[in-house]
Structures are given as structure tokens and as C-alpha cells.
Short mmCIF file of C-alpha atoms in Angstrom, two decimals:
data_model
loop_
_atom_site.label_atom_id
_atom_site.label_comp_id
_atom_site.label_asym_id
_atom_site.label_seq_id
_atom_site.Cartn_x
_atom_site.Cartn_y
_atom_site.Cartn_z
CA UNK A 1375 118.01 96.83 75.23
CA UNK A 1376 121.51 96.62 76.60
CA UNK A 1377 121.56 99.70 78.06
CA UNK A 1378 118.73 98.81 79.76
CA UNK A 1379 120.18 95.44 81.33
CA UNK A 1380 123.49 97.82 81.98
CA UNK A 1381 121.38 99.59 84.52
CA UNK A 1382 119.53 96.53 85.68
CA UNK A 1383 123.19 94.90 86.63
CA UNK A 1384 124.30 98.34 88.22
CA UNK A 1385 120.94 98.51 90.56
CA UNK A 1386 121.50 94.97 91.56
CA UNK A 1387 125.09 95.65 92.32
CA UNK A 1388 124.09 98.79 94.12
CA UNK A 1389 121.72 97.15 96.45
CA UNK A 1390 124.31 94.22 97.21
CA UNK A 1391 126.72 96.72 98.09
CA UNK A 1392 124.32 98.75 100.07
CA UNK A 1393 123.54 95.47 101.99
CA UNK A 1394 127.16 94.65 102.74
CA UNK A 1395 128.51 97.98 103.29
CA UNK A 1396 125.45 99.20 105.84
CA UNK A 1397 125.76 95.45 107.24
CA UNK A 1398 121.70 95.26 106.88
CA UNK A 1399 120.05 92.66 107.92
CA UNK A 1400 118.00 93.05 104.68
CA UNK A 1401 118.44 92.59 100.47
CA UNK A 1402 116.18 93.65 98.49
CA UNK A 1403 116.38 92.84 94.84
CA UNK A 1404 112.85 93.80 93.78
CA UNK A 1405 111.91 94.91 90.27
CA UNK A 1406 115.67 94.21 89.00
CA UNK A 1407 114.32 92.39 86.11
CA UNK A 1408 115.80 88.87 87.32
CA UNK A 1409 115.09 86.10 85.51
CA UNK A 1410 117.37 83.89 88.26
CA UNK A 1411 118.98 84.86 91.43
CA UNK A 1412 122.70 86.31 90.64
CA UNK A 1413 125.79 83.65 91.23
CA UNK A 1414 128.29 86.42 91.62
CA UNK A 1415 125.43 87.61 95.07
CA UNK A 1416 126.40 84.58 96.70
CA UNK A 1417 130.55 85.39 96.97
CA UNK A 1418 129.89 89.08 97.83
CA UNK A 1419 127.24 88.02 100.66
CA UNK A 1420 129.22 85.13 101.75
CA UNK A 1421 130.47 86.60 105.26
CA UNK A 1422 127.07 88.51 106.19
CA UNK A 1423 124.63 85.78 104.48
CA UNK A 1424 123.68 84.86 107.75
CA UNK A 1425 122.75 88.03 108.99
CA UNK A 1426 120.09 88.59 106.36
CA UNK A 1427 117.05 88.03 108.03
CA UNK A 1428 114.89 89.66 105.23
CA UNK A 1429 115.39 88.96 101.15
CA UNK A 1430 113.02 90.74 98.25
CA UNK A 1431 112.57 89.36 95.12
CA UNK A 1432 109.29 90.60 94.27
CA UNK A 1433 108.52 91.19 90.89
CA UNK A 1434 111.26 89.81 89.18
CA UNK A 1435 111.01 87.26 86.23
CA UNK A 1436 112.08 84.68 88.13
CA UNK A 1437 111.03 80.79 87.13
CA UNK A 1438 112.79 79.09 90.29
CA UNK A 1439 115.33 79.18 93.05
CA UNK A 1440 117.86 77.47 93.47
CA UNK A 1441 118.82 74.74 96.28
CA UNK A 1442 121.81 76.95 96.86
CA UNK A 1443 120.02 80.44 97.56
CA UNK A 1444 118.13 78.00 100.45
CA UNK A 1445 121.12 76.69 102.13
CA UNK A 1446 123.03 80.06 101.90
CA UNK A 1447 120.61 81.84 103.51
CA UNK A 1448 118.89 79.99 106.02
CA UNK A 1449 119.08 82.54 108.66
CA UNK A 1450 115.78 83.87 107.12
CA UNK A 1451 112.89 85.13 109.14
CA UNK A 1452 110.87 86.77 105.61
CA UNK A 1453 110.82 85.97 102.28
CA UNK A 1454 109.28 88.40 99.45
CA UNK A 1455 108.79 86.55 96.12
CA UNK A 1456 105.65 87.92 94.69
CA UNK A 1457 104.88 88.81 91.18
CA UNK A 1458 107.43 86.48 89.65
CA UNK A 1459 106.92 83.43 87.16
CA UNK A 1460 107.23 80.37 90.29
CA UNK A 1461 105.76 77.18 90.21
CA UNK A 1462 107.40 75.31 92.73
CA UNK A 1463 110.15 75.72 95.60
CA UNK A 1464 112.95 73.38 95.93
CA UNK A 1465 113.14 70.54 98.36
CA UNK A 1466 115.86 72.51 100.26
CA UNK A 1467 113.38 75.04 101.35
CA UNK A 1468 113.19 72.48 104.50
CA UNK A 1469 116.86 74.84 106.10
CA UNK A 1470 114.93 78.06 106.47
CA UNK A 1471 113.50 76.81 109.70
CA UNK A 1472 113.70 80.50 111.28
CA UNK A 1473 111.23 81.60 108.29
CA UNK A 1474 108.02 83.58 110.01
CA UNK A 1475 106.63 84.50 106.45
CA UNK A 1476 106.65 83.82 103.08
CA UNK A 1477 104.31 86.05 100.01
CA UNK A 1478 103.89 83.71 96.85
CA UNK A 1479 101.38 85.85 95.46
CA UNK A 1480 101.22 86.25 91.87
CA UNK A 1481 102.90 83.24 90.76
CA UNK A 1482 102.50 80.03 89.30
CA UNK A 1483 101.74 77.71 91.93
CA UNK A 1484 99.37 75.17 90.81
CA UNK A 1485 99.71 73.12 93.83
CA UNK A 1486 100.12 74.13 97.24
CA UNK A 1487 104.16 73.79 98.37
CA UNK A 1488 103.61 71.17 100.92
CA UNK A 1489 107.30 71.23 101.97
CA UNK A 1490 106.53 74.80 103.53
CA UNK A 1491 104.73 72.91 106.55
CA UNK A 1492 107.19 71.51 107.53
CA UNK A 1493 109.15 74.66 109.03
CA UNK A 1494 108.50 75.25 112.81
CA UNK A 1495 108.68 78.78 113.05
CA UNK A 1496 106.66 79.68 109.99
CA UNK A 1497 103.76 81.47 110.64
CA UNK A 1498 102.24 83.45 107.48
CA UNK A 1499 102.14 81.88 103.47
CA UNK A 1500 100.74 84.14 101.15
CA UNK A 1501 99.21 82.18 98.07
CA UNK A 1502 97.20 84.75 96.03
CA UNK A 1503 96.42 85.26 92.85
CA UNK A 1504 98.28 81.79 91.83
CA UNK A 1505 96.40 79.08 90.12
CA UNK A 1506 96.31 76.12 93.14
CA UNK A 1507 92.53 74.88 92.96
CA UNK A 1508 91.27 71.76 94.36
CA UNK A 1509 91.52 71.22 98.22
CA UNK A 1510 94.54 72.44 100.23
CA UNK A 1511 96.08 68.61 101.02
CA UNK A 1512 97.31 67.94 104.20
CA UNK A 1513 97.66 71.38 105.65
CA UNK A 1514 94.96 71.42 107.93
CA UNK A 1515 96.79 68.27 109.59
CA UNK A 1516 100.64 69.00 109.52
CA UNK A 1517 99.89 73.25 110.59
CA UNK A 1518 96.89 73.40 112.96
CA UNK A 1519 98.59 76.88 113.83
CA UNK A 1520 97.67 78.31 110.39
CA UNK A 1521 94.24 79.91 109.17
CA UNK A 1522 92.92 79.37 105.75
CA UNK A 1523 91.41 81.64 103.66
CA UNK A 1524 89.25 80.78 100.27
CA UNK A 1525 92.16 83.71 98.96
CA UNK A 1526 94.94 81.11 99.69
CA UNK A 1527 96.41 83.12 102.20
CA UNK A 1528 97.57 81.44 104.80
CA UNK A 1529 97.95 83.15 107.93
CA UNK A 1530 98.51 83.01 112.21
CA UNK A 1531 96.74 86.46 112.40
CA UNK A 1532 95.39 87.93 109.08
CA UNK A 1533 95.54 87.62 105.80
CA UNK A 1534 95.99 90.17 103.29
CA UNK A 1535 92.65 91.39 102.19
CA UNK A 1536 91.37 92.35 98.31
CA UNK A 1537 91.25 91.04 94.90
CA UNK A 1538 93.56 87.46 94.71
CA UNK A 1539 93.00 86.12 90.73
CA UNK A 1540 90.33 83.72 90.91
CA UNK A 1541 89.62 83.89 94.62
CA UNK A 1542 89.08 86.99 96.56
CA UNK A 1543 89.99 86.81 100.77
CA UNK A 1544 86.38 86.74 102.53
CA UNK A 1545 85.99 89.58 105.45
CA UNK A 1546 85.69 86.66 107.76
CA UNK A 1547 88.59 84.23 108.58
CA UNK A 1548 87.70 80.65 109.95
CA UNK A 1549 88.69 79.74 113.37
CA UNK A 1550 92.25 77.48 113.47
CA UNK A 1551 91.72 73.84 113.02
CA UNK A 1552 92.30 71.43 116.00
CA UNK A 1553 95.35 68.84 114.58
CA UNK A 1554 92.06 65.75 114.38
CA UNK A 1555 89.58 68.08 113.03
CA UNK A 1556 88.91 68.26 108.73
CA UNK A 1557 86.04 70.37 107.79
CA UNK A 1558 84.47 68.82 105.21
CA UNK A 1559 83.64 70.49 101.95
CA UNK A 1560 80.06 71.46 102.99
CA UNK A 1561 81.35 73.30 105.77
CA UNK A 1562 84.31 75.31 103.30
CA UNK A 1563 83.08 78.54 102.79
CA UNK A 1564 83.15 79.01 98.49
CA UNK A 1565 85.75 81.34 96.72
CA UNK A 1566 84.12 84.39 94.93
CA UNK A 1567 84.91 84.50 91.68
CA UNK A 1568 85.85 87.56 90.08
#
């Protein structure tokens, strides 16, 4: 078991340096066992945090982020978190307002993260295979610029197709919503179940 999270703490360092030394404009941390996003990452990245335009995390353990990884990197154009344990983002989310794209897939998520439409530049949200049921809120309203899928995929151009939990993507997207128009639940195409 230790040696195991001996080589878990060596890849992580690895990639960190990688990331500094190459000056990359991308970290990726995926399937590094996290359970939380490394304290120490923060002093080494400190003088080319806001260069990284591109961060991995997908599948990790982790439960949350922290207010702190959002602030530090807020340079961010793409953010990688599927297959971890998440169930919501933190309010600070709201500083990544370069963010084009975001994959939540295979998560937690019983809600939909409403703060996430509130970034301009955001332009693809990847919800699959979470648990969010019900109606998608306000998002029809705040992002006319986003397509919905019954996959909870949320996307300017396409959405990842295949399998998503309890909803699978449709072949067909619906056309974007004008900012005044709702469909109404007859007019919702129905999730498959699988």
C-alpha cells in the first residue's frame, strides 16, 4: 500500500515538474489516485500558474476543489475532471472566465452547477453519466448559446455521443434556444434509459 502511494507522489511530482520545466501550457494529473488537489502544486506552479491554459484531473478520487485551485488558475481555457467522486463546484468557479470547456462526466452531480453560466467564454459542459434529473433550471435563459442534450451534455457544437448512466446522447441535437423561448416538457425529447 505505501509503496503504491510512493509512486503515486513520484508521478504527480513528475508531471509538475514536466509542466514547469517544458513551461507547458498544460498539467495533467490524471489517474494519480488524488483524493484532493496537492497544496505543495500550488508553490511549485506559482510563477507559470497563469500560463496553464489546460488542467487534467480525470479519474482521480477527488470529492471537491478547492476555492484556491479556482483563483490560482484562472487563466483556464479547459478543464478535465471526469471520473472523480464531485458533487458540486465552489462558488469561486465564477474567476475562470476564459474557460471554453469543462467534462463533469462521471461524477456526482445531482444538480446542475448553475454558477457555470455565468462564465462568458464558456462554451462546452459535459454532464454525463452523473445523477442530475429533473429539469435543467435556468439554463435555457442565462446560456441561449448552449445546446442541450437528454445526455446532459451541454454543448456550442456537439456533444459527446454514447452510453451517459441513465441517459444516453440522442443522434439528434435540438436547435439553440432564443434567450425568451422555454420549450415546454411536451416538446423535451425523453432520455433513453439504459
Amino acid at each position: 500500500m505505501l509503496k503504491k502511494m510512493g509512486e503515486a507522489v513520484a508521478r504527480v511530482a513528475r508531471k509538475v515538474n514536466e509542466t514547469v520545466e517544458s513551461g507547458s501550457d498544460t498539467l495533467d494529473l490524471a489517474e494519480c489516485k488524488l483524493v484532493s488537489f496537492p497544496i505543495g502544486i500550488y508553490k511549485v506552479l506559482r510563477n507559470v500558474s497563469g500560463q496553464i491554459h489546460l488542467i487534467t484531473l480525470a479519474n482521480n478520487e477527488l470529492k471537491s476543489l478547492t476555492s484556491k485551485f479556482m483563483t490560482t488558475f484562472s487563466q483556464l481555457r479547459e478543464l478535465h475532471l471526469e471520473g472523480n467522486f464531485l458533487h458540486r463546484l465552489p462558488s469561486e468557479v465564477s474567476a475562470l472566465q476564459h474557460l471554453k470547456a469543462i467534462d463533469l462526466s462521471r461524477n456526482q452531480f445531482q444538480d446542475f452547477p448553475e454558477q457555470l453560466t455565468a462564465l462568458p467564454a464558456l462554451e462546452t459542459i459535459n454532464l454525463e453519466e452523473n445523477e442530475i434529473v429533473g429539469e435543467q433550471g435556468g439554463l435555457e435563459d442565462s446560456r441561449s448559446n448552449l445546446r442541450t442534450s437528454p445526455g446532459n451534455c451541454f454543448s456550442q457544437d456537439r456533444c459527446a455521443r454514447g452510453e451517459a448512466g441513465r441517459h444516453a446522447s440522442l443522434a439528434q441535437h435540438q436547435p439553440p434556444l432564443q434567450p425568451t423561448q422555454r420549450r415546454g416538457a411536451r416538446d423535451r425529447p425523453a432520455a433513453h434509459q439504459v
